Amino acid sequence: MSPFSCPRTPELASALKAGHLRSAWDPSLREHVEACRHCADYLVLSNTLHAAREASMREVPSLSPGLLWWRAQLRRRNQALQQISRPTAVIGKLALLSTFIVAVVALLSQRREGAEWLRWLFGLTEGVNSHHALLATQIPIWSLLLGILSLGAIALLGALALFLAADKS
Amino acid sequence: MIGEFAISNKLQTADLAATPELRMDDETFAAFYQRSSPALWAYLVRVSRDRALAEDLMQEAYLRFLCAARIQDGEVSCRRYLFQIATNLMRDHWRKPKQNAIDDLPEDVFSAAAKDTTGQLDSRALLGPAMARLRPRERQLLWLAHAEDYSHQEIAEITGLSKMSIRLMLFRARHKLARNLRQNALRRTR
């Protein structure tokens, strides 16, 4: 006999599943159930759980299958929408990342000129002649233009990334 | 940006029938629901021991069943798949961190029908407290084996456990529940 079961348990299980009354069982099976602890427990549990199942089945809450079906339709549709919009969300994130990288690179590459610009700006605010101040700082024009263009590009890309994020939400 | 807006707009205005089809049409599902919901409800409410949770899980189980990509042939396979979804949902619920412990349900949830005067009345009334002392996984296995009459192979498919584990766990759970029932019956007679 296996430690996990009695060899006659399958026979008992079949009789229970078939719905045979105890009086209709094989007499040897009846005697065995009375003597075998494992089969006796199996019988008690099966009868008890079956009865509990019948009782609970009578108390099933009333849900509308039609409503469930339509909710499933909506969920399926939303899943399809999410799948379609996933590539654009990835592109939006890449745009945000590239904006950040461009900003960092621009700031690092122009840090020396940036310091000169700040001095030039402060010179302007103090009423120094802008023409003389510009000549005195010896800032290349192309560097100034590059800086202005970089800032403009960063602003545009940042606005685009924010718009994509806001649109998604 | 423009592409996303165009796609979204197109799908919103399209007929719902154009979206990916569900595994069953509404009439077939309604018939399947009528046949399967009582058994599924009994499983969820008895194993979870929480009526509100069982209602939520039952709805979610049917939604996931309808949205699933796998196609099951036959009523028996569909029911087994439904029970598998319900089992996984319960497992996911129990794995979530909880702030409060789940208290025992009041006895009237499991009260037997008043007109039942057979010997089973006593054991059904004792079942609630006896089941409460089992682990959720033990309740699951016992219900699937004894109330739903699933074989070990079928229980293995539903729960994702191995057949050998199921045999061992069922053996222990069976004896544990039987012992609990006997102890509760003794307490009642005193």
GROMACS .gro file of C-alpha atoms in nm:
model
  359
    1MET     CA    1   0.000   0.000   0.000
    2SER     CA    2   0.137   0.336  -0.101
    3PRO     CA    3   0.184   0.579   0.186
    4PHE     CA    4  -0.024   0.828  -0.008
    5SER     CA    5  -0.324   0.614  -0.092
    6CYS     CA    6  -0.507   0.290  -0.042
    7PRO     CA    7  -0.531   0.056  -0.342
    8ARG     CA    8  -0.909   0.054  -0.309
    9THR     CA    9  -0.943   0.434  -0.307
   10PRO     CA   10  -0.983   0.453  -0.687
   11GLU     CA   11  -1.265   0.202  -0.663
   12LEU     CA   12  -1.428   0.412  -0.392
   13ALA     CA   13  -1.374   0.728  -0.598
   14SER     CA   14  -1.540   0.568  -0.901
   15ALA     CA   15  -1.839   0.458  -0.697
   16LEU     CA   16  -1.880   0.808  -0.555
   17LYS     CA   17  -1.840   0.972  -0.893
   18ALA     CA   18  -2.098   0.742  -1.046
   19GLY     CA   19  -2.340   0.843  -0.771
   20HIS     CA   20  -2.397   0.489  -0.651
   21LEU     CA   21  -2.576   0.459  -0.321
   22ARG     CA   22  -2.380   0.295  -0.046
   23SER     CA   23  -2.620   0.006  -0.044
   24ALA     CA   24  -2.531  -0.058  -0.408
   25TRP     CA   25  -2.158  -0.085  -0.346
   26ASP     CA   26  -1.968  -0.405  -0.349
   27PRO     CA   27  -2.008  -0.553   0.003
   28SER     CA   28  -1.632  -0.594   0.031
   29LEU     CA   29  -1.589  -0.224  -0.048
   30ARG     CA   30  -1.839  -0.133   0.222
   31GLU     CA   31  -1.652  -0.342   0.475
   32HIS     CA   32  -1.319  -0.204   0.363
   33VAL     CA   33  -1.433   0.160   0.402
   34GLU     CA   34  -1.542   0.092   0.756
   35ALA     CA   35  -1.204  -0.056   0.839
   36CYS     CA   36  -0.969   0.165   0.636
   37ARG     CA   37  -0.899   0.508   0.788
   38HIS     CA   38  -0.778   0.650   0.458
   39CYS     CA   39  -1.091   0.546   0.267
   40ALA     CA   40  -1.317   0.655   0.551
   41ASP     CA   41  -1.161   1.001   0.544
   42TYR     CA   42  -1.191   1.008   0.166
   43LEU     CA   43  -1.562   0.926   0.192
   44VAL     CA   44  -1.633   1.190   0.456
   45LEU     CA   45  -1.446   1.459   0.267
   46SER     CA   46  -1.606   1.378  -0.066
   47ASN     CA   47  -1.957   1.381   0.076
   48THR     CA   48  -1.898   1.698   0.276
   49LEU     CA   49  -1.732   1.892  -0.005
   50HIS     CA   50  -1.990   1.780  -0.259
   51ALA     CA   51  -2.268   1.897  -0.032
   52ALA     CA   52  -2.089   2.228   0.027
   53ARG     CA   53  -2.051   2.269  -0.347
   54GLU     CA   54  -2.422   2.215  -0.405
   55ALA     CA   55  -2.507   2.466  -0.134
   56SER     CA   56  -2.270   2.730  -0.269
   57MET     CA   57  -2.387   2.681  -0.626
   58ARG     CA   58  -2.736   2.787  -0.519
   59GLU     CA   59  -2.597   3.118  -0.392
   60VAL     CA   60  -2.417   3.228  -0.709
   61PRO     CA   61  -2.446   3.608  -0.754
   62SER     CA   62  -2.633   3.727  -1.059
   63LEU     CA   63  -2.393   3.880  -1.309
   64SER     CA   64  -2.491   3.975  -1.660
   65PRO     CA   65  -2.299   3.763  -1.914
   66GLY     CA   66  -2.377   4.024  -2.179
   67LEU     CA   67  -2.212   4.295  -1.973
   68LEU     CA   68  -1.908   4.074  -1.914
   69TRP     CA   69  -1.882   4.006  -2.284
   70TRP     CA   70  -1.886   4.378  -2.370
   71ARG     CA   71  -1.631   4.456  -2.102
   72ALA     CA   72  -1.408   4.192  -2.256
   73GLN     CA   73  -1.457   4.355  -2.597
   74LEU     CA   74  -1.347   4.691  -2.458
   75ARG     CA   75  -1.046   4.540  -2.285
   76ARG     CA   76  -0.939   4.366  -2.603
   77ARG     CA   77  -0.974   4.690  -2.797
   78ASN     CA   78  -0.769   4.883  -2.541
   79GLN     CA   79  -0.500   4.615  -2.552
   80ALA     CA   80  -0.486   4.650  -2.930
   81LEU     CA   81  -0.459   5.031  -2.900
   82GLN     CA   82  -0.176   4.999  -2.650
   83GLN     CA   83   0.013   4.765  -2.880
   84ILE     CA   84  -0.022   5.006  -3.171
   85SER     CA   85   0.087   5.312  -2.974
   86ARG     CA   86   0.386   5.141  -2.817
   87PRO     CA   87   0.634   5.233  -3.098
   88THR     CA   88   0.542   5.603  -3.081
   89ALA     CA   89   0.586   5.598  -2.705
   90VAL     CA   90   0.935   5.454  -2.755
   91ILE     CA   91   1.017   5.724  -3.008
   92GLY     CA   92   0.893   5.990  -2.768
   93LYS     CA   93   1.123   5.860  -2.497
   94LEU     CA   94   1.415   5.849  -2.739
   95ALA     CA   95   1.346   6.212  -2.838
   96LEU     CA   96   1.351   6.313  -2.473
   97LEU     CA   97   1.676   6.127  -2.415
   98SER     CA   98   1.842   6.275  -2.722
   99THR     CA   99   1.731   6.624  -2.614
  100PHE     CA  100   1.897   6.570  -2.281
  101ILE     CA  101   2.217   6.440  -2.440
  102VAL     CA  102   2.235   6.731  -2.684
  103ALA     CA  103   2.185   6.975  -2.399
  104VAL     CA  104   2.463   6.818  -2.193
  105VAL     CA  105   2.705   6.803  -2.488
  106ALA     CA  106   2.627   7.164  -2.584
  107LEU     CA  107   2.680   7.285  -2.230
  108LEU     CA  108   3.010   7.098  -2.191
  109SER     CA  109   3.150   7.201  -2.528
  110GLN     CA  110   3.061   7.566  -2.483
  111ARG     CA  111   3.145   7.609  -2.117
  112ARG     CA  112   3.446   7.833  -2.186
  113GLU     CA  113   3.256   8.053  -2.427
  114GLY     CA  114   2.968   8.046  -2.184
  115ALA     CA  115   3.179   8.213  -1.921
  116GLU     CA  116   3.276   8.484  -2.174
  117TRP     CA  117   2.910   8.534  -2.265
  118LEU     CA  118   2.817   8.583  -1.907
  119ARG     CA  119   3.084   8.847  -1.866
  120TRP     CA  120   2.965   9.014  -2.186
  121LEU     CA  121   2.604   9.007  -2.063
  122PHE     CA  122   2.696   9.155  -1.728
  123GLY     CA  123   2.896   9.413  -1.918
  124LEU     CA  124   2.587   9.506  -2.116
  125THR     CA  125   2.372   9.537  -1.809
  126GLU     CA  126   2.627   9.767  -1.652
  127GLY     CA  127   2.585  10.003  -1.945
  128VAL     CA  128   2.914   9.925  -2.118
  129ASN     CA  129   2.916   9.996  -2.490
  130SER     CA  130   2.792   9.674  -2.646
  131HIS     CA  131   3.009   9.712  -2.953
  132HIS     CA  132   3.322   9.761  -2.746
  133ALA     CA  133   3.220   9.480  -2.511
  134LEU     CA  134   3.170   9.242  -2.801
  135LEU     CA  135   3.507   9.327  -2.951
  136ALA     CA  136   3.677   9.309  -2.614
  137THR     CA  137   3.555   8.957  -2.534
  138GLN     CA  138   3.666   8.827  -2.877
  139ILE     CA  139   3.375   8.584  -2.900
  140PRO     CA  140   3.353   8.423  -3.240
  141ILE     CA  141   3.026   8.500  -3.409
  142TRP     CA  142   2.981   8.142  -3.520
  143SER     CA  143   3.008   8.028  -3.162
  144LEU     CA  144   2.738   8.267  -3.057
  145LEU     CA  145   2.512   8.157  -3.339
  146LEU     CA  146   2.575   7.791  -3.257
  147GLY     CA  147   2.481   7.851  -2.899
  148ILE     CA  148   2.160   8.028  -2.989
  149LEU     CA  149   2.066   7.756  -3.238
  150SER     CA  150   2.142   7.483  -2.985
  151LEU     CA  151   1.925   7.647  -2.725
  152GLY     CA  152   1.647   7.683  -2.979
  153ALA     CA  153   1.671   7.318  -3.084
  154ILE     CA  154   1.672   7.204  -2.722
  155ALA     CA  155   1.364   7.414  -2.652
  156LEU     CA  156   1.180   7.274  -2.954
  157LEU     CA  157   1.267   6.911  -2.881
  158GLY     CA  158   1.180   6.954  -2.517
  159ALA     CA  159   0.843   7.104  -2.607
  160LEU     CA  160   0.778   6.814  -2.846
  161ALA     CA  161   0.869   6.556  -2.583
  162LEU     CA  162   0.644   6.725  -2.328
  163PHE     CA  163   0.361   6.735  -2.580
  164LEU     CA  164   0.395   6.363  -2.655
  165ALA     CA  165   0.397   6.279  -2.287
  166ALA     CA  166   0.096   6.501  -2.220
  167ASP     CA  167  -0.091   6.360  -2.519
  168LYS     CA  168  -0.031   6.004  -2.405
  169SER     CA  169  -0.163   6.083  -2.057
  170MET     CA  170   0.274   6.235  -3.307
  171ILE     CA  171   0.050   6.284  -3.608
  172GLY     CA  172   0.064   5.912  -3.683
  173GLU     CA  173  -0.042   5.819  -3.331
  174PHE     CA  174  -0.332   6.062  -3.339
  175ALA     CA  175  -0.447   5.927  -3.674
  176ILE     CA  176  -0.438   5.566  -3.557
  177SER     CA  177  -0.614   5.645  -3.231
  178ASN     CA  178  -0.883   5.842  -3.406
  179LYS     CA  179  -0.937   5.568  -3.661
  180LEU     CA  180  -0.981   5.299  -3.399
  181GLN     CA  181  -1.211   5.511  -3.186
  182THR     CA  182  -1.446   5.569  -3.473
  183ALA     CA  183  -1.425   5.216  -3.614
  184ASP     CA  184  -1.688   4.954  -3.552
  185LEU     CA  185  -1.613   4.743  -3.245
  186ALA     CA  186  -1.642   4.431  -3.457
  187ALA     CA  187  -1.327   4.540  -3.633
  188THR     CA  188  -1.120   4.495  -3.314
  189PRO     CA  189  -0.955   4.156  -3.243
  190GLU     CA  190  -1.227   3.895  -3.198
  191LEU     CA  191  -1.304   3.738  -2.864
  192ARG     CA  192  -1.279   3.362  -2.829
  193MET     CA  193  -1.663   3.331  -2.810
  194ASP     CA  194  -1.953   3.526  -2.945
  195ASP     CA  195  -2.198   3.673  -2.695
  196GLU     CA  196  -2.464   3.400  -2.728
  197THR     CA  197  -2.217   3.115  -2.691
  198PHE     CA  198  -2.060   3.287  -2.395
  199ALA     CA  199  -2.396   3.347  -2.226
  200ALA     CA  200  -2.477   2.976  -2.249
  201PHE     CA  201  -2.129   2.879  -2.127
  202TYR     CA  202  -2.159   3.126  -1.841
  203GLN     CA  203  -2.492   2.980  -1.727
  204ARG     CA  204  -2.342   2.632  -1.717
  205SER     CA  205  -2.007   2.716  -1.558
  206SER     CA  206  -2.067   3.008  -1.322
  207PRO     CA  207  -2.224   2.814  -1.031
  208ALA     CA  208  -1.932   2.572  -1.006
  209LEU     CA  209  -1.676   2.849  -1.045
  210TRP     CA  210  -1.850   3.060  -0.782
  211ALA     CA  211  -1.856   2.769  -0.537
  212TYR     CA  212  -1.484   2.713  -0.591
  213LEU     CA  213  -1.391   3.077  -0.542
  214VAL     CA  214  -1.611   3.147  -0.241
  215ARG     CA  215  -1.517   2.830  -0.056
  216VAL     CA  216  -1.145   2.851  -0.119
  217SER     CA  217  -1.103   3.228  -0.077
  218ARG     CA  218  -1.351   3.242   0.215
  219ASP     CA  219  -1.433   3.598   0.114
  220ARG     CA  220  -1.755   3.662  -0.073
  221ALA     CA  221  -1.661   4.006  -0.206
  222LEU     CA  222  -1.324   3.881  -0.325
  223ALA     CA  223  -1.488   3.581  -0.489
  224GLU     CA  224  -1.722   3.811  -0.685
  225ASP     CA  225  -1.434   4.024  -0.809
  226LEU     CA  226  -1.226   3.722  -0.902
  227MET     CA  227  -1.514   3.559  -1.083
  228GLN     CA  228  -1.567   3.863  -1.304
  229GLU     CA  229  -1.196   3.895  -1.372
  230ALA     CA  230  -1.167   3.524  -1.451
  231TYR     CA  231  -1.437   3.545  -1.716
  232LEU     CA  232  -1.287   3.862  -1.865
  233ARG     CA  233  -0.945   3.700  -1.895
  234PHE     CA  234  -1.103   3.385  -2.032
  235LEU     CA  235  -1.275   3.582  -2.309
  236CYS     CA  236  -0.965   3.786  -2.392
  237ALA     CA  237  -0.724   3.494  -2.393
  238ALA     CA  238  -0.554   3.415  -2.720
  239ARG     CA  239  -0.552   3.040  -2.664
  240ILE     CA  240  -0.841   2.853  -2.818
  241GLN     CA  241  -0.976   2.561  -2.613
  242ASP     CA  242  -1.173   2.285  -2.779
  243GLY     CA  243  -1.476   2.161  -2.596
  244GLU     CA  244  -1.668   2.252  -2.288
  245VAL     CA  245  -1.450   2.044  -2.056
  246SER     CA  246  -1.129   2.213  -2.170
  247CYS     CA  247  -1.289   2.555  -2.144
  248ARG     CA  248  -1.404   2.489  -1.788
  249ARG     CA  249  -1.064   2.357  -1.691
  250TYR     CA  250  -0.899   2.665  -1.840
  251LEU     CA  251  -1.144   2.886  -1.653
  252PHE     CA  252  -1.056   2.713  -1.327
  253GLN     CA  253  -0.688   2.758  -1.409
  254ILE     CA  254  -0.737   3.132  -1.452
  255ALA     CA  255  -0.933   3.150  -1.125
  256THR     CA  256  -0.663   2.954  -0.943
  257ASN     CA  257  -0.391   3.190  -1.070
  258LEU     CA  258  -0.596   3.495  -0.973
  259MET     CA  259  -0.636   3.365  -0.618
  260ARG     CA  260  -0.266   3.289  -0.599
  261ASP     CA  261  -0.180   3.640  -0.720
  262HIS     CA  262  -0.417   3.788  -0.464
  263TRP     CA  263  -0.261   3.596  -0.176
  264ARG     CA  264   0.087   3.692  -0.286
  265LYS     CA  265   0.008   4.062  -0.265
  266PRO     CA  266   0.126   4.227   0.057
  267LYS     CA  267  -0.169   4.280   0.285
  268GLN     CA  268  -0.212   4.552   0.545
  269ASN     CA  269  -0.473   4.370   0.747
  270ALA     CA  270  -0.512   3.998   0.812
  271ILE     CA  271  -0.818   3.838   0.657
  272ASP     CA  272  -1.057   3.759   0.939
  273ASP     CA  273  -1.265   3.445   0.944
  274LEU     CA  274  -1.594   3.477   0.769
  275PRO     CA  275  -1.901   3.468   0.989
  276GLU     CA  276  -2.057   3.126   1.012
  277ASP     CA  277  -2.378   3.228   0.833
  278VAL     CA  278  -2.186   3.243   0.506
  279PHE     CA  279  -2.146   2.869   0.520
  280SER     CA  280  -2.472   2.788   0.689
  281ALA     CA  281  -2.644   2.477   0.557
  282ALA     CA  282  -2.991   2.483   0.404
  283ALA     CA  283  -3.250   2.469   0.683
  284LYS     CA  284  -3.455   2.201   0.511
  285ASP     CA  285  -3.166   1.957   0.489
  286THR     CA  286  -3.207   1.704   0.767
  287THR     CA  287  -2.957   1.447   0.643
  288GLY     CA  288  -2.641   1.359   0.828
  289GLN     CA  289  -2.450   1.582   0.593
  290LEU     CA  290  -2.590   1.889   0.765
  291ASP     CA  291  -2.358   1.855   1.058
  292SER     CA  292  -2.047   1.805   0.851
  293ARG     CA  293  -2.130   2.099   0.625
  294ALA     CA  294  -2.175   2.326   0.923
  295LEU     CA  295  -1.841   2.210   1.055
  296LEU     CA  296  -1.670   2.257   0.719
  297GLY     CA  297  -1.620   2.633   0.744
  298PRO     CA  298  -1.408   2.632   1.060
  299ALA     CA  299  -1.228   2.318   0.947
  300MET     CA  300  -1.139   2.469   0.609
  301ALA     CA  301  -1.032   2.793   0.778
  302ARG     CA  302  -0.747   2.607   0.945
  303LEU     CA  303  -0.606   2.489   0.614
  304ARG     CA  304  -0.367   2.675   0.390
  305PRO     CA  305  -0.518   2.830   0.075
  306ARG     CA  306  -0.332   2.585  -0.146
  307GLU     CA  307  -0.467   2.292   0.055
  308ARG     CA  308  -0.821   2.424   0.023
  309GLN     CA  309  -0.770   2.456  -0.350
  310LEU     CA  310  -0.646   2.103  -0.394
  311LEU     CA  311  -0.915   1.948  -0.176
  312TRP     CA  312  -1.190   2.135  -0.358
  313LEU     CA  313  -1.061   2.047  -0.702
  314ALA     CA  314  -1.015   1.682  -0.608
  315HIS     CA  315  -1.326   1.613  -0.404
  316ALA     CA  316  -1.584   1.877  -0.497
  317GLU     CA  317  -1.501   1.907  -0.865
  318ASP     CA  318  -1.376   1.547  -0.905
  319TYR     CA  319  -1.071   1.644  -1.109
  320SER     CA  320  -0.798   1.387  -1.155
  321HIS     CA  321  -0.442   1.451  -1.042
  322GLN     CA  322  -0.342   1.519  -1.401
  323GLU     CA  323  -0.619   1.776  -1.441
  324ILE     CA  324  -0.533   1.938  -1.109
  325ALA     CA  325  -0.169   1.956  -1.223
  326GLU     CA  326  -0.277   2.144  -1.537
  327ILE     CA  327  -0.495   2.383  -1.339
  328THR     CA  328  -0.251   2.461  -1.060
  329GLY     CA  329   0.079   2.425  -1.243
  330LEU     CA  330   0.210   2.180  -0.983
  331SER     CA  331   0.358   1.839  -1.055
  332LYS     CA  332   0.149   1.525  -1.013
  333MET     CA  333   0.377   1.394  -0.742
  334SER     CA  334   0.350   1.718  -0.542
  335ILE     CA  335  -0.025   1.707  -0.575
  336ARG     CA  336  -0.042   1.349  -0.447
  337LEU     CA  337   0.166   1.435  -0.145
  338MET     CA  338  -0.010   1.764  -0.070
  339LEU     CA  339  -0.353   1.607  -0.114
  340PHE     CA  340  -0.264   1.324   0.119
  341ARG     CA  341  -0.163   1.567   0.392
  342ALA     CA  342  -0.453   1.805   0.330
  343ARG     CA  343  -0.704   1.522   0.334
  344HIS     CA  344  -0.590   1.397   0.670
  345LYS     CA  345  -0.567   1.747   0.807
  346LEU     CA  346  -0.923   1.837   0.707
  347ALA     CA  347  -1.060   1.506   0.827
  348ARG     CA  348  -0.888   1.556   1.161
  349ASN     CA  349  -1.024   1.913   1.185
  350LEU     CA  350  -1.375   1.790   1.109
  351ARG     CA  351  -1.354   1.521   1.374
  352GLN     CA  352  -1.219   1.765   1.633
  353ASN     CA  353  -1.491   2.018   1.559
  354ALA     CA  354  -1.757   1.749   1.577
  355LEU     CA  355  -1.624   1.638   1.915
  356ARG     CA  356  -1.630   1.997   2.045
  357ARG     CA  357  -1.990   2.038   1.933
  358THR     CA  358  -2.108   1.721   2.103
  359ARG     CA  359  -1.956   1.831   2.436
   0.00000   0.00000   0.00000
